[in-house]
Structure formats: structure tokens, C-alpha cells
Amino acid sequence: MCGIVAYVGPRQAYPLLIKGLKRLEYRGYDSAGIAVASGDIKVFKKKGKVSELEKSALNHPKDSNIGIGHTRWATHGAPDDINAHPHKSGNGRLTLVHNGIIENYALLRTALEKEGHEFISETDTEVLVHLIEEVQKRDNLPLEEAVRVALTRVIGAYAIVVMDRDEPGKLVGARKASPLVIGIGENEYFMASDATPIIEYTKRVVYLNDEEIVTVTRDGDIQIKTIGDELQTPFIHELDMEIEMLEKGGYDYFMLKEIHEQPSTIADCMRGRINLEPASIRLGGVEEHTNRITRANRIIMAACGTSWHAALIGEYLFEDLARIPVEVEYASELRYRNPIITEEDVVIALSQSGETADTLAALEMAKSKGAMIYGIVNMVGSSIARMTDAGSYIHAGPEIGVASTKAFTGQVSLLSMMALSLAQKRGTISQSRFQQLVNELALIPEKVAKVLEYEEQIKYIAGEIKDSHNALYLGRGYNFPVALEGALKLKEISYIHAEGYPAAEMKHGPIALIDEQMPVIVIATNKSAYEKIASNIQEVKARKGMVIAVVTEGDTIISKLADYTIEIPDTEEPFTPLLSVIPLQMLSYHIAVMRGCDVDQPRNLAKSVTVE
Ligand code: G6P
């Protein structure tokens, strides 16, 4: 949610910042802006995507080696040119980019207005840059000190980078609850919301911690201090990421690439964690905290969006296999509803980005109540990964399409391994059943590859339903969360209203919506409720609904009832979601493309939601 990038060093700043903003565009694309110093500081900003900014900034200085950039997901103020970042201080000396929300901005603004400050935008960010200016003027402080003192008066979340016209060659960054990564090159520094704009220049990065301020200079200095004025030693990480992971690799969209990567990303998630002879599963985080997790009173899974759907599958897996009671919570609800959480509880957070503000806030609350926090995260070094007591990365690689695909199957793969590992440790399944399930789990990547071969058939079905205004997704048991996920994918990227429902609940409401215009996508692979789901399909057909059924290969009964069928390979029931979600991802993708939608950057959404 908002991306920031900054550079100081020997290279030309403008092209590097533009490229960085394009990498960060998945975080928001309401407006974009850049400030580069060349004598004075020149600001270019424009409503819309980075490509619009480029068109309007043709006269940018070519000799600048320092600058900051921003791509915005609007919170305070409309997405227009004026509210776009960077923002300048009243005296024109300071320029700042910000990701997050300053909660006490209205109070600060009133106080600053009394001091004579005038504001031109509606943003909380402009208040912040005026506040820093005020502190700097009043006490005649160097930039980093003015930032530090100003931030002691700020309530809220921020990652910021500031430039000072009168201190050329210096960038000051700071973070609280919004990410900031510093890249360390040869006599050059980068700052960004994540490592993607940095990776092609250096793999050496420092993840700034909450309430820390970093100062970098053209002379090669880096200094990190806390807001409480304590000096910190920078801890340098080596990034395990290649530039190819950030490119489309011949696909039209990142989402399509990410759908097709799933056989390998699921295999990567399992690599080194599963053994077949004899069967064993080893997840570092679980092994180190076996007692605490296996003896937990209950497990609470907290997440948002697609990660919440993965968590719901986790509930089915953990209760079915490991017999541990599980509650699944929307992180935003868990945080604000005074829940009962004790030291005997384990809270599992699921997050692709590891930066979702609602999830972070829920975890902090659960931590304060003494619960153990376990993270299932994709982005290495992210805020959630760093604040948990233990965890497992899903190793899906950077996911850039806003609609999550490979992260979802990574999370479900991880949850499947975790449920099996806990089941074995708690003795809730026999060794022979454990062996059977582990063998089957190891086959999932090749079965996903098989589902991907049905793309042409799925594309054809997409063509048949692309003009619908509504769609209903039905599933039972393990496939109910998949129905929710299928519906979310469709509405996110093609703007068709879609609802996911437990198939049997249809008769308690949604059945009233069914007519010839309404495609009903039924995930009908379940072994345990096969006849029941066949009856649900009959109920749809009796009302002239169009049925698209996802069935198990070789199915003869439901295939005859449905208008269209998509086959997936047979598997053990707990692992069905890993296969049944794939055709739903592809269906949404092709419908969105046929409707002319921007698949990777759907309207109003952002990939990393760092505001509550
Ligand atoms: C946003 C994204 C979704 C994602 C959700 C949770 O809404 O558009 O794709 O599922 O945030 O994100 P997280 O990074 O915590 O999984």
C-alpha cells in the first residue's frame, strides 16, 4: 500500500527511480511522483500509473544522482496530482515520500496552521513534512535530528524518506509499522518498501526496524538510530532473490506466470521438509516449539483476503488430522473485538506480504496476551516474519499480480505439512495413514501441472460466461473455502459480482438468484459428500441455472448433470483444494482478459495493504 523508493550514489537517479516505482506499482497505482535534486529539488507527480508520470516528466534533469519516488494507494485525499507524493515543506527545503497513515495529523495540522503553515493538499503526509520543517527551523537541527524529534510527536504508521535541499547528498528514512529496506551498494544506497527495486544493483540489505531512523550519504556513510536517540548497528542480510523472478518471462501478465509457476512453487515449499521413506515431515518452527504447539488449548488463525481462505482450509486440516480446535479470524475483527486469548493459545498468522497492517495489529494484541505467534509468510524479512516467535516461509518467490495465486497454494501446502506433522506428533493418525498422506502430498506438484494442461478448455468456458453480471461458487467441506476463493478471484480482477457459498446453504438464500443468466460454479470432487453435492446441482438445474462443475477425473454422474465440466486428478480429500483452486484461478484470469481488465493491477486494490 504505497511504494517508496530512493537512491543516492553515482548513477543517474531518475531512470533508476522510475524502474523502481514500476516494480513497486503492485502496492498502489492511484498516482506516482518523483523528486530529484539537481541544484534545487525538482518534483514531478501525476495522477495514474507510473507510465503517466513518465509522459509528464520528459524534461526531468539528467544530471541528478539523488532522488526519491512514490506510488500511491490513496487514503487521505483524492487520487489527484496535488495529493500525489512527494510533498514539499512550506519553505521548499524538504521533500518527503510516505507510506502509512499519520493518525494525529488533524491535530498536528491545526497546531502548525497556528504557526503560520499553509497546506495545499488534503494529505496527512504534507502535515508530516511541515512538522519536520518546523522542528528543523526552531532548533536549527540537521535533517536526521529534525526527523527524529518530529517523529516523537507522531502517532500512526509510516515509512518515509526525506531529502533536504540544503544538505545535498543525504537521505533520511524512518519506519514504524510500514516497511523500509535499505540496499547497500558500492558507494551507493537504495531505500525501498521492499527489495524488488534494489535486487538488480545489490543483494546486501538492511531491514529497518520499527522506530528506527537511517541516514545515508553520498560519501558512503550509513547511520541508524532509534527515535529514542540510541545508535544501532546495521545488520546486513544477503537477499535470496534473482532478477528473473521479477519479470514476466514471456507471459502476458504476472498473474498468468504465477498460476503456471505453481507446480514448482509447491515443490519448493515442500523441498527439504518432506521425506518419503519412511515418511516424515520436518518444519523447523514446529520442531523447535513442538511442546507449545502440540499442547495448545486451541489454535487461532488470523489473516486477510486470500490468506484468510487458506486459513479456513487450515482449520479443516488441523481439526481433521491433528484434532486441535481451530478458530479462523479476520485479523481486523480479531484485533478490535476484545477476544479471549490466553498463554495456552497459539496464533498462526498467514500473510503473503508479511506487511498487512490488520494482521500485524492482531498479532501484536495476541502477543501482549501471552499467546505464541507462528507466522506462515512468503516475503522473507517482512514485518510479520520478524515479529513472530516461530514460523515457516512458503518459498513461493515474489508474487506480483495483485490477485494472489501461488501464495495461496503455498500457504495450503504449508498448512497441509503442518497438520500432518502435528497429527503424527499427537498420535491422532496411524503411521500407515501418515505414510499414505505424505506420499500423496508429494505428488501434488505433478497433479497441479496436469490441471494446467486443461487451460484451453477453461478458456472456452470463460468465453461462455464472460458477460455474466453475477456468479455463484459452491463447495462443501474442504472445497467450501475454495468456493470463497474462486468468487474472490473473479470479483477482484473481472469486476463480476460473485459469491462463494457452502453448497448446502444455497437453499437458504442464494437459490433465489438463480436463473438462466447465472453461472454456478460447483466444486464437486468431494468423496464424502458426493451424492449431496449432486443433489445441490440438481437443485440449480431445476431452476435453469448454468452449471460448471469441477470434478474428479473419470466422473460420470456429475458430468452428465453439468453444462460444462473441468476434470482434476484424483487425490486424498484433504489435498483437493490444492488442485480444485487451479481451474478457478485460470477461469477468472481468462474472463478478466476477455473483458479487457487490467489483470495485474485491478482498480482500487493494492497487493500489500499496510493501512488498517
Ligand atoms: C490484499 C491483496 C490480497 C491479499 C490480502 C492479504 O487485499 O490484494 O491478494 O490476499 O491483501 O494480504 P497478505 O499479504 O497478508 O496475504
XYZ file of C-alpha atoms and ligand atoms in Angstrom:
628
model
C 0.000 0.000 0.000
C 2.025 2.866 -1.417
C 5.526 2.116 -2.559
C 8.566 4.257 -1.878
C 11.996 4.196 -3.441
C 15.067 6.370 -3.009
C 18.641 6.493 -4.291
C 21.924 8.249 -3.629
C 25.161 7.353 -5.394
C 26.987 7.778 -8.695
C 24.161 6.613 -11.041
C 21.536 8.781 -12.715
C 18.697 8.847 -10.238
C 15.626 9.405 -12.443
C 15.650 6.208 -14.581
C 16.533 4.113 -11.553
C 13.643 5.574 -9.549
C 11.163 5.091 -12.424
C 12.213 1.457 -12.776
C 11.917 1.010 -9.005
C 8.421 2.516 -8.984
C 7.345 0.111 -11.724
C 8.481 -2.775 -9.554
C 6.543 -1.347 -6.615
C 3.443 -0.461 -8.590
C 1.632 -3.540 -7.257
C 1.458 -1.642 -3.940
C -0.774 1.087 -5.336
C -1.266 2.895 -8.619
C -3.508 5.908 -7.938
C -0.684 8.359 -8.618
C 3.090 8.436 -8.871
C 5.773 11.010 -8.251
C 9.490 11.618 -8.167
C 11.761 14.299 -6.702
C 15.346 14.611 -7.887
C 17.962 17.067 -6.707
C 19.905 18.986 -9.268
C 20.889 22.217 -7.547
C 17.323 22.763 -6.476
C 14.878 19.907 -5.914
C 12.577 19.210 -8.867
C 9.300 17.417 -8.224
C 7.266 15.599 -10.890
C 3.971 13.969 -9.944
C 0.931 12.743 -11.775
C -2.386 11.053 -11.181
C -2.467 7.477 -12.530
C 0.218 4.921 -13.162
C 3.978 5.373 -13.388
C 3.694 5.422 -17.193
C 1.602 8.627 -16.896
C 4.284 10.179 -14.712
C 6.937 9.309 -17.291
C 4.957 11.049 -20.037
C 4.657 14.199 -17.956
C 8.269 14.310 -16.742
C 10.114 14.364 -20.070
C 12.052 17.461 -19.018
C 13.494 15.834 -15.883
C 17.130 16.708 -15.083
C 19.611 14.190 -16.469
C 22.417 15.023 -14.042
C 20.852 14.134 -10.714
C 22.342 11.367 -8.579
C 19.921 11.557 -5.682
C 16.149 11.310 -5.508
C 13.001 9.822 -4.005
C 9.897 8.303 -5.599
C 6.419 7.193 -4.623
C 3.498 5.221 -5.997
C 0.274 5.857 -4.121
C -2.784 3.992 -2.903
C -4.931 6.875 -1.713
C -6.062 7.117 1.911
C -6.299 10.831 2.816
C -7.428 12.877 -0.155
C -8.492 12.011 -3.690
C -6.032 10.382 -6.086
C -5.056 13.546 -7.988
C -1.900 15.440 -8.939
C -1.934 17.649 -5.832
C -2.295 14.839 -3.318
C 0.356 12.763 -5.120
C 3.710 12.431 -3.332
C 6.437 13.709 -2.931
C 5.275 16.588 -0.737
C 7.321 19.701 -0.020
C 7.720 21.706 3.143
C 6.374 25.263 3.169
C 9.845 26.778 2.721
C 10.553 24.411 -0.178
C 13.632 22.987 1.545
C 12.373 19.488 2.354
C 10.777 16.877 0.098
C 9.217 13.721 1.528
C 7.542 10.445 0.470
C 5.427 8.445 2.897
C 3.711 5.076 3.154
C 1.257 4.673 6.059
C -1.204 6.839 7.957
C -0.464 9.644 10.428
C -3.381 9.230 12.826
C -2.973 12.536 14.691
C -2.467 14.546 11.518
C -5.552 16.740 12.092
C -4.284 17.903 15.498
C -0.794 18.482 14.140
C -2.197 20.380 11.167
C -4.208 22.720 13.387
C -1.153 23.394 15.573
C 1.031 24.037 12.515
C -1.566 26.328 10.955
C -1.401 28.427 14.118
C 2.346 28.748 13.483
C 1.570 30.090 10.009
C 1.911 26.910 7.909
C -0.256 26.715 4.817
C -1.226 23.403 3.249
C -2.051 22.763 -0.356
C -3.059 19.066 -0.264
C -5.531 17.038 1.792
C -2.892 14.506 2.821
C -1.562 13.534 6.227
C 1.870 13.364 4.577
C 2.077 17.092 3.920
C 1.493 17.679 7.632
C 4.472 15.484 8.409
C 6.879 17.361 6.138
C 5.720 20.691 7.601
C 6.228 19.317 11.091
C 9.816 18.327 10.273
C 10.393 21.788 8.760
C 9.044 23.434 11.922
C 11.327 21.402 14.201
C 14.303 21.974 11.913
C 13.736 25.746 11.806
C 13.016 26.140 15.510
C 16.098 24.297 16.776
C 18.350 24.668 13.734
C 18.862 20.890 13.580
C 20.485 18.700 10.939
C 17.896 16.796 8.879
C 18.144 13.426 10.679
C 17.751 15.100 14.061
C 14.766 17.134 12.897
C 13.136 13.958 11.578
C 13.806 12.157 14.851
C 12.380 14.894 17.039
C 9.365 15.385 14.768
C 8.551 11.679 14.815
C 8.341 11.694 18.622
C 5.175 13.772 18.112
C 3.621 11.484 15.521
C 1.020 8.776 16.170
C 0.442 6.308 13.373
C 2.248 4.236 10.799
C 4.948 5.412 8.462
C 7.810 4.566 6.229
C 9.303 7.824 4.983
C 12.277 9.125 3.066
C 13.202 12.821 3.225
C 15.605 14.959 1.201
C 16.893 18.387 2.205
C 17.888 20.916 -0.476
C 20.414 22.445 1.919
C 22.068 19.141 2.858
C 22.773 17.710 -0.614
C 23.851 14.082 -0.896
C 21.900 12.958 2.168
C 18.744 10.825 2.520
C 16.953 10.194 5.801
C 14.482 7.309 6.153
C 12.391 6.112 9.070
C 9.844 3.409 9.757
C 7.093 2.437 12.117
C 4.707 -0.351 11.093
C 5.355 0.178 7.359
C 8.343 -1.499 5.736
C 11.608 0.087 4.626
C 14.576 -1.828 3.212
C 17.995 -0.247 2.687
C 20.199 -1.581 -0.111
C 23.943 -1.201 0.330
C 25.971 -0.986 -2.873
C 29.467 0.254 -3.714
C 29.397 3.926 -2.635
C 25.653 3.976 -3.153
C 22.490 3.416 -1.144
C 18.966 2.495 -2.052
C 15.816 2.592 0.040
C 12.531 0.946 -0.872
C 9.331 -0.537 0.511
C 10.612 -3.978 -0.447
C 13.735 -5.378 -2.028
C 12.370 -5.617 -5.587
C 13.731 -2.239 -6.815
C 17.097 -2.983 -5.193
C 17.878 -6.538 -6.246
C 19.426 -5.731 -9.615
C 22.029 -3.466 -8.010
C 22.907 -5.209 -4.750
C 21.901 -8.208 -2.658
C 23.099 -6.657 0.607
C 20.207 -5.166 2.505
C 19.300 -3.918 5.963
C 15.680 -4.201 7.125
C 14.943 -1.132 9.205
C 13.164 -1.936 12.483
C 10.195 -0.082 13.900
C 11.025 3.337 15.317
C 14.428 3.465 13.660
C 15.843 6.280 11.545
C 18.500 5.740 8.906
C 20.771 8.362 7.410
C 22.809 7.617 4.280
C 25.139 9.978 2.460
C 26.905 10.149 -0.851
C 30.242 9.767 0.994
C 29.253 6.217 1.846
C 28.107 6.624 5.421
C 25.173 4.812 6.978
C 23.912 5.530 10.462
C 20.897 4.018 12.212
C 19.399 5.490 15.387
C 16.224 4.829 17.310
C 13.653 7.536 17.794
C 14.842 7.476 21.417
C 18.300 8.568 20.090
C 20.186 5.302 20.587
C 22.767 4.317 17.982
C 22.145 0.889 16.349
C 24.498 -1.443 14.474
C 23.101 -2.197 10.996
C 22.529 -5.928 10.452
C 23.214 -6.829 6.815
C 21.198 -9.638 5.140
C 22.028 -11.315 1.817
C 18.952 -11.457 -0.415
C 17.991 -14.823 -1.838
C 16.178 -13.494 -4.911
C 17.027 -13.324 -8.611
C 16.009 -10.563 -11.002
C 14.239 -13.078 -13.337
C 11.721 -13.665 -10.542
C 10.531 -10.086 -11.045
C 9.963 -10.302 -14.791
C 7.007 -11.679 -16.745
C 9.158 -14.271 -18.506
C 7.134 -14.267 -21.741
C 3.685 -14.342 -20.117
C 1.179 -11.570 -20.824
C 0.575 -10.959 -17.136
C 2.307 -11.746 -13.858
C -0.860 -13.486 -12.687
C -0.675 -15.982 -15.558
C 3.012 -16.567 -14.898
C 2.299 -17.109 -11.213
C -0.545 -19.553 -11.945
C 1.820 -21.561 -14.143
C 4.616 -21.473 -11.572
C 2.564 -23.421 -9.054
C 3.931 -26.914 -9.761
C 7.400 -25.603 -8.937
C 6.436 -23.243 -6.098
C 4.526 -26.018 -4.304
C 7.522 -28.322 -4.794
C 9.808 -25.570 -3.421
C 7.561 -25.212 -0.396
C 7.897 -28.939 0.339
C 11.576 -29.262 -0.573
C 13.708 -30.459 2.318
C 10.649 -30.703 4.540
C 9.123 -33.973 3.317
C 10.772 -37.396 3.278
C 9.102 -40.427 1.808
C 10.931 -43.500 3.068
C 9.937 -43.711 5.806
C 7.515 -40.814 5.718
C 8.478 -37.806 7.802
C 7.806 -34.081 7.824
C 10.159 -31.565 9.326
C 9.212 -27.917 9.706
C 11.905 -26.058 11.654
C 9.469 -23.790 13.501
C 7.302 -26.722 14.612
C 10.290 -28.834 15.713
C 11.671 -26.025 17.879
C 8.327 -25.403 19.578
C 6.763 -28.867 19.494
C 5.544 -28.849 23.098
C 3.952 -25.461 22.967
C 2.138 -26.160 19.698
C 1.032 -29.746 20.292
C -0.293 -28.842 23.760
C -2.061 -25.668 22.664
C -5.594 -25.253 24.004
C -6.587 -24.148 20.563
C -5.079 -22.543 17.517
C -6.319 -19.221 16.220
C -5.557 -18.477 12.586
C -5.582 -14.795 11.674
C -5.349 -13.415 8.147
C -6.994 -11.224 5.499
C -8.214 -11.758 1.931
C -6.954 -14.830 0.126
C -4.745 -15.717 3.085
C -7.927 -15.939 5.185
C -9.297 -18.519 2.760
C -6.095 -20.537 3.118
C -6.524 -20.294 6.894
C -10.040 -21.717 6.603
C -8.618 -24.748 4.803
C -6.107 -24.887 7.668
C -8.982 -25.246 10.121
C -10.345 -28.238 8.207
C -6.855 -29.800 8.009
C -5.844 -29.255 11.642
C -9.146 -30.417 13.106
C -9.492 -33.376 10.729
C -5.927 -34.668 11.011
C -4.367 -33.296 14.209
C -7.594 -32.934 16.256
C -6.640 -29.487 17.574
C -9.512 -26.994 17.885
C -9.012 -24.109 15.469
C -10.693 -20.744 15.092
C -10.208 -18.681 11.961
C -10.440 -14.939 12.365
C -10.358 -11.955 10.068
C -7.364 -10.149 11.534
C -9.225 -6.825 11.565
C -12.074 -8.333 13.619
C -9.795 -10.207 15.998
C -7.913 -7.012 16.753
C -10.918 -4.929 17.731
C -13.359 -7.293 19.422
C -11.810 -7.922 22.843
C -11.246 -11.655 22.242
C -10.344 -14.235 24.882
C -6.734 -15.180 24.195
C -4.501 -16.846 26.767
C -0.917 -18.059 27.121
C -2.112 -21.548 26.185
C -3.201 -20.399 22.719
C -1.129 -20.430 19.572
C -1.923 -17.790 16.961
C -0.938 -18.613 13.385
C -0.728 -15.607 11.081
C -0.940 -16.192 7.355
C 0.294 -13.457 5.058
C 1.839 -13.383 1.622
C 3.402 -9.949 2.058
C 4.075 -10.176 5.773
C 3.145 -6.493 5.933
C -0.669 -6.446 6.164
C -1.446 -3.846 8.828
C -4.592 -5.566 10.166
C -2.723 -8.851 10.598
C 0.232 -7.142 12.268
C -2.068 -5.292 14.676
C -3.902 -8.528 15.595
C -0.605 -10.282 16.254
C 0.647 -7.515 18.493
C -2.554 -7.736 20.533
C -2.307 -11.571 20.765
C 1.347 -11.310 21.742
C 0.528 -8.883 24.525
C -1.863 -11.505 25.920
C 0.940 -14.078 26.017
C -0.071 -16.277 23.072
C 2.636 -17.876 20.974
C 2.764 -16.366 17.483
C 3.601 -18.533 14.451
C 3.962 -16.957 11.016
C 3.256 -18.557 7.650
C 4.668 -15.903 5.359
C 6.025 -15.560 1.833
C 8.146 -12.386 1.939
C 11.423 -13.103 3.652
C 12.414 -10.486 6.242
C 8.941 -8.897 6.297
C 7.464 -7.338 9.421
C 5.276 -10.318 10.353
C 8.141 -12.747 9.768
C 10.275 -10.721 12.133
C 7.780 -10.255 14.946
C 6.676 -13.898 15.310
C 8.060 -16.398 17.853
C 8.482 -19.032 15.148
C 7.339 -19.665 11.610
C 7.756 -21.184 8.188
C 8.280 -19.424 4.892
C 6.254 -20.747 1.965
C 9.069 -20.043 -0.549
C 6.725 -19.076 -3.396
C 9.070 -16.304 -4.614
C 7.876 -12.749 -5.280
C 4.158 -12.623 -6.109
C 3.447 -9.518 -8.163
C -0.067 -9.945 -9.608
C -2.432 -8.294 -7.139
C -4.705 -11.357 -7.140
C -2.928 -13.971 -5.052
C -2.455 -17.424 -6.636
C 0.836 -19.173 -5.914
C 0.965 -17.751 -2.395
C -2.426 -19.346 -1.693
C -1.303 -22.816 -2.798
C 1.964 -22.282 -0.907
C 0.058 -21.476 2.273
C -2.227 -24.502 1.842
C 0.777 -26.755 1.157
C 2.457 -25.469 4.295
C -0.694 -25.935 6.365
C -1.044 -29.481 4.994
C 2.500 -30.317 6.100
C 1.986 -28.668 9.463
C -1.297 -30.527 10.084
C 0.354 -33.842 9.190
C 3.382 -33.143 11.343
C 1.197 -32.253 14.341
C -1.060 -35.254 13.706
C 1.942 -37.549 13.873
C 3.349 -35.901 16.993
C -0.022 -36.030 18.744
C -0.693 -39.606 17.587
C -4.013 -38.693 16.014
C -3.360 -40.675 12.820
C -1.778 -44.082 12.321
C 1.698 -44.366 10.839
C 0.303 -46.104 7.757
C -2.236 -43.321 7.108
C 0.520 -40.767 7.683
C 2.705 -42.535 5.120
C -0.192 -42.646 2.645
C -0.939 -38.931 3.025
C 2.703 -37.873 2.817
C 3.144 -39.954 -0.360
C 0.113 -38.273 -1.867
C 1.180 -34.761 -0.841
C 4.484 -35.280 -2.629
C 2.554 -35.987 -5.857
C 0.617 -32.711 -5.758
C 3.072 -30.635 -7.887
C 2.778 -33.008 -10.851
C -1.007 -33.174 -10.448
C -1.177 -29.359 -10.497
C 0.853 -29.456 -13.739
C -1.785 -31.827 -15.147
C -4.613 -29.390 -14.258
C -2.745 -26.598 -16.046
C -2.954 -28.636 -19.261
C -6.720 -28.013 -19.342
C -6.204 -24.300 -19.954
C -7.750 -24.236 -23.466
C -10.919 -25.902 -22.212
C -11.117 -23.463 -19.288
C -10.592 -20.559 -21.682
C -13.533 -21.797 -23.747
C -15.775 -21.857 -20.667
C -14.520 -18.376 -19.762
C -15.772 -17.184 -23.166
C -19.204 -18.635 -22.460
C -19.702 -16.807 -19.155
C -17.607 -13.656 -19.565
C -20.642 -11.369 -19.967
C -22.402 -12.507 -16.786
C -23.197 -9.929 -14.135
C -23.193 -12.403 -11.245
C -21.741 -15.790 -10.438
C -22.183 -18.258 -7.618
C -19.458 -20.603 -6.387
C -20.450 -23.651 -4.355
C -18.385 -26.204 -2.466
C -18.642 -28.445 0.564
C -16.110 -29.466 3.194
C -12.549 -28.818 2.112
C -13.887 -27.223 -1.058
C -16.047 -24.619 0.666
C -13.062 -22.256 1.241
C -12.100 -22.907 -2.399
C -15.550 -21.659 -3.447
C -14.910 -18.472 -1.454
C -11.513 -18.091 -3.078
C -12.896 -18.713 -6.589
C -15.523 -15.999 -6.057
C -12.938 -13.558 -4.692
C -10.643 -14.129 -7.677
C -13.486 -13.397 -10.109
C -14.658 -10.185 -8.436
C -11.119 -8.883 -7.822
C -9.943 -8.968 -11.399
C -13.020 -9.033 -13.656
C -15.419 -6.933 -11.530
C -18.202 -9.515 -11.861
C -20.170 -9.817 -8.660
C -19.563 -13.305 -7.279
C -20.372 -15.097 -4.057
C -18.957 -18.251 -2.562
C -21.288 -20.422 -0.509
C -21.325 -23.792 1.203
C -23.288 -25.806 -1.380
C -25.961 -26.872 1.093
C -26.538 -23.287 2.254
C -27.616 -22.272 -1.238
C -31.188 -23.246 -0.480
C -31.260 -20.764 2.396
C -30.964 -17.694 0.210
C -28.816 -17.586 -2.943
C -31.120 -20.048 -4.735
C -33.490 -17.102 -5.184
C -30.930 -15.514 -7.545
C -30.640 -18.454 -9.904
C -31.918 -18.127 -13.482
C -30.546 -18.778 -16.995
C -28.204 -15.791 -16.646
C -26.447 -17.084 -13.553
C -23.385 -19.324 -13.911
C -22.994 -21.603 -10.894
C -19.514 -22.997 -10.457
C -19.662 -26.127 -8.321
C -16.576 -27.823 -6.926
C -17.863 -31.358 -6.940
C -14.850 -33.500 -6.173
C -15.645 -34.406 -2.607
C -15.780 -38.066 -1.896
C -17.582 -37.777 1.406
C -20.433 -35.583 0.180
C -20.616 -36.614 -3.465
C -24.328 -37.531 -3.547
C -25.264 -34.463 -1.579
C -23.436 -32.149 -3.959
C -25.044 -33.945 -6.926
C -28.430 -33.077 -5.362
C -27.353 -29.436 -4.988
C -26.535 -29.412 -8.708
C -29.986 -30.847 -9.499
C -31.490 -28.005 -7.493
C -29.620 -25.469 -9.644
C -30.579 -27.212 -12.889
C -34.239 -27.330 -11.851
C -34.090 -23.503 -11.772
C -32.389 -23.311 -15.188
C -29.022 -22.223 -13.775
C -25.900 -22.902 -15.840
C -23.618 -25.343 -14.016
C -19.862 -25.502 -14.423
C -18.578 -28.396 -12.354
C -15.040 -29.122 -11.250
C -15.000 -32.912 -10.960
C -12.550 -35.728 -10.354
C -11.135 -37.401 -13.489
C -13.383 -40.216 -14.660
C -16.519 -38.784 -13.035
C -19.620 -39.966 -14.861
C -22.565 -38.778 -12.756
C -21.994 -35.055 -12.208
C -20.501 -34.622 -15.688
C -23.914 -35.587 -17.093
C -25.751 -33.052 -14.936
C -23.442 -30.106 -15.558
C -23.347 -27.855 -18.624
C -19.554 -27.817 -18.547
C -17.085 -29.888 -16.582
C -13.442 -29.412 -15.755
C -11.589 -32.511 -14.565
C -8.859 -32.583 -11.966
C -6.778 -35.614 -10.942
C -7.929 -37.712 -8.015
C -6.219 -37.054 -4.686
C -6.729 -37.532 -0.963
C -9.611 -35.344 0.144
C -7.564 -33.011 2.438
C -5.401 -32.026 -0.529
C -8.228 -31.425 -3.018
C -8.098 -27.602 -2.586
C -4.552 -27.576 -3.989
C -5.948 -28.921 -7.259
C -9.508 -27.587 -7.367
C -8.442 -23.945 -6.946
C -6.269 -24.013 -10.098
C -9.116 -24.079 -12.679
C -10.892 -21.325 -10.737
C -7.775 -19.124 -10.899
C -7.497 -19.743 -14.649
C -11.203 -19.142 -15.224
C -11.027 -15.737 -13.520
C -7.855 -14.835 -15.363
C -9.289 -15.579 -18.815
C -12.612 -13.885 -18.075
C -10.760 -10.757 -16.941
C -8.572 -10.733 -20.066
C -11.651 -11.185 -22.299
C -13.357 -8.271 -20.533
C -10.319 -6.076 -21.154
C -9.472 -5.681 -17.462
C -6.026 -4.887 -16.105
C -5.402 -8.300 -14.575
C -2.274 -7.468 -12.583
C -3.471 -4.116 -11.285
C -7.231 -4.246 -10.748
C -8.945 -0.990 -9.876
C -8.954 0.214 -6.253
C -6.888 -2.719 -4.968
C -3.319 -3.000 -3.773
C -1.238 -6.046 -3.086
C 0.250 -5.043 0.202
C -2.289 -3.366 2.471
C -0.280 -1.516 5.073
C -3.133 0.562 6.492
C -5.779 -0.660 8.953
C -4.746 -7.645 -0.311
C -4.396 -8.426 -1.565
C -4.879 -9.864 -1.434
C -4.323 -10.491 -0.170
C -4.652 -9.660 1.079
C -3.897 -10.158 2.299
O -6.117 -7.470 -0.234
O -4.972 -7.819 -2.710
O -4.447 -10.609 -2.565
O -4.854 -11.783 -0.027
O -4.264 -8.298 0.866
O -2.521 -9.959 2.079
P -1.360 -10.775 2.762
O -0.113 -10.192 2.177
O -1.457 -10.531 4.235
O -1.549 -12.217 2.428
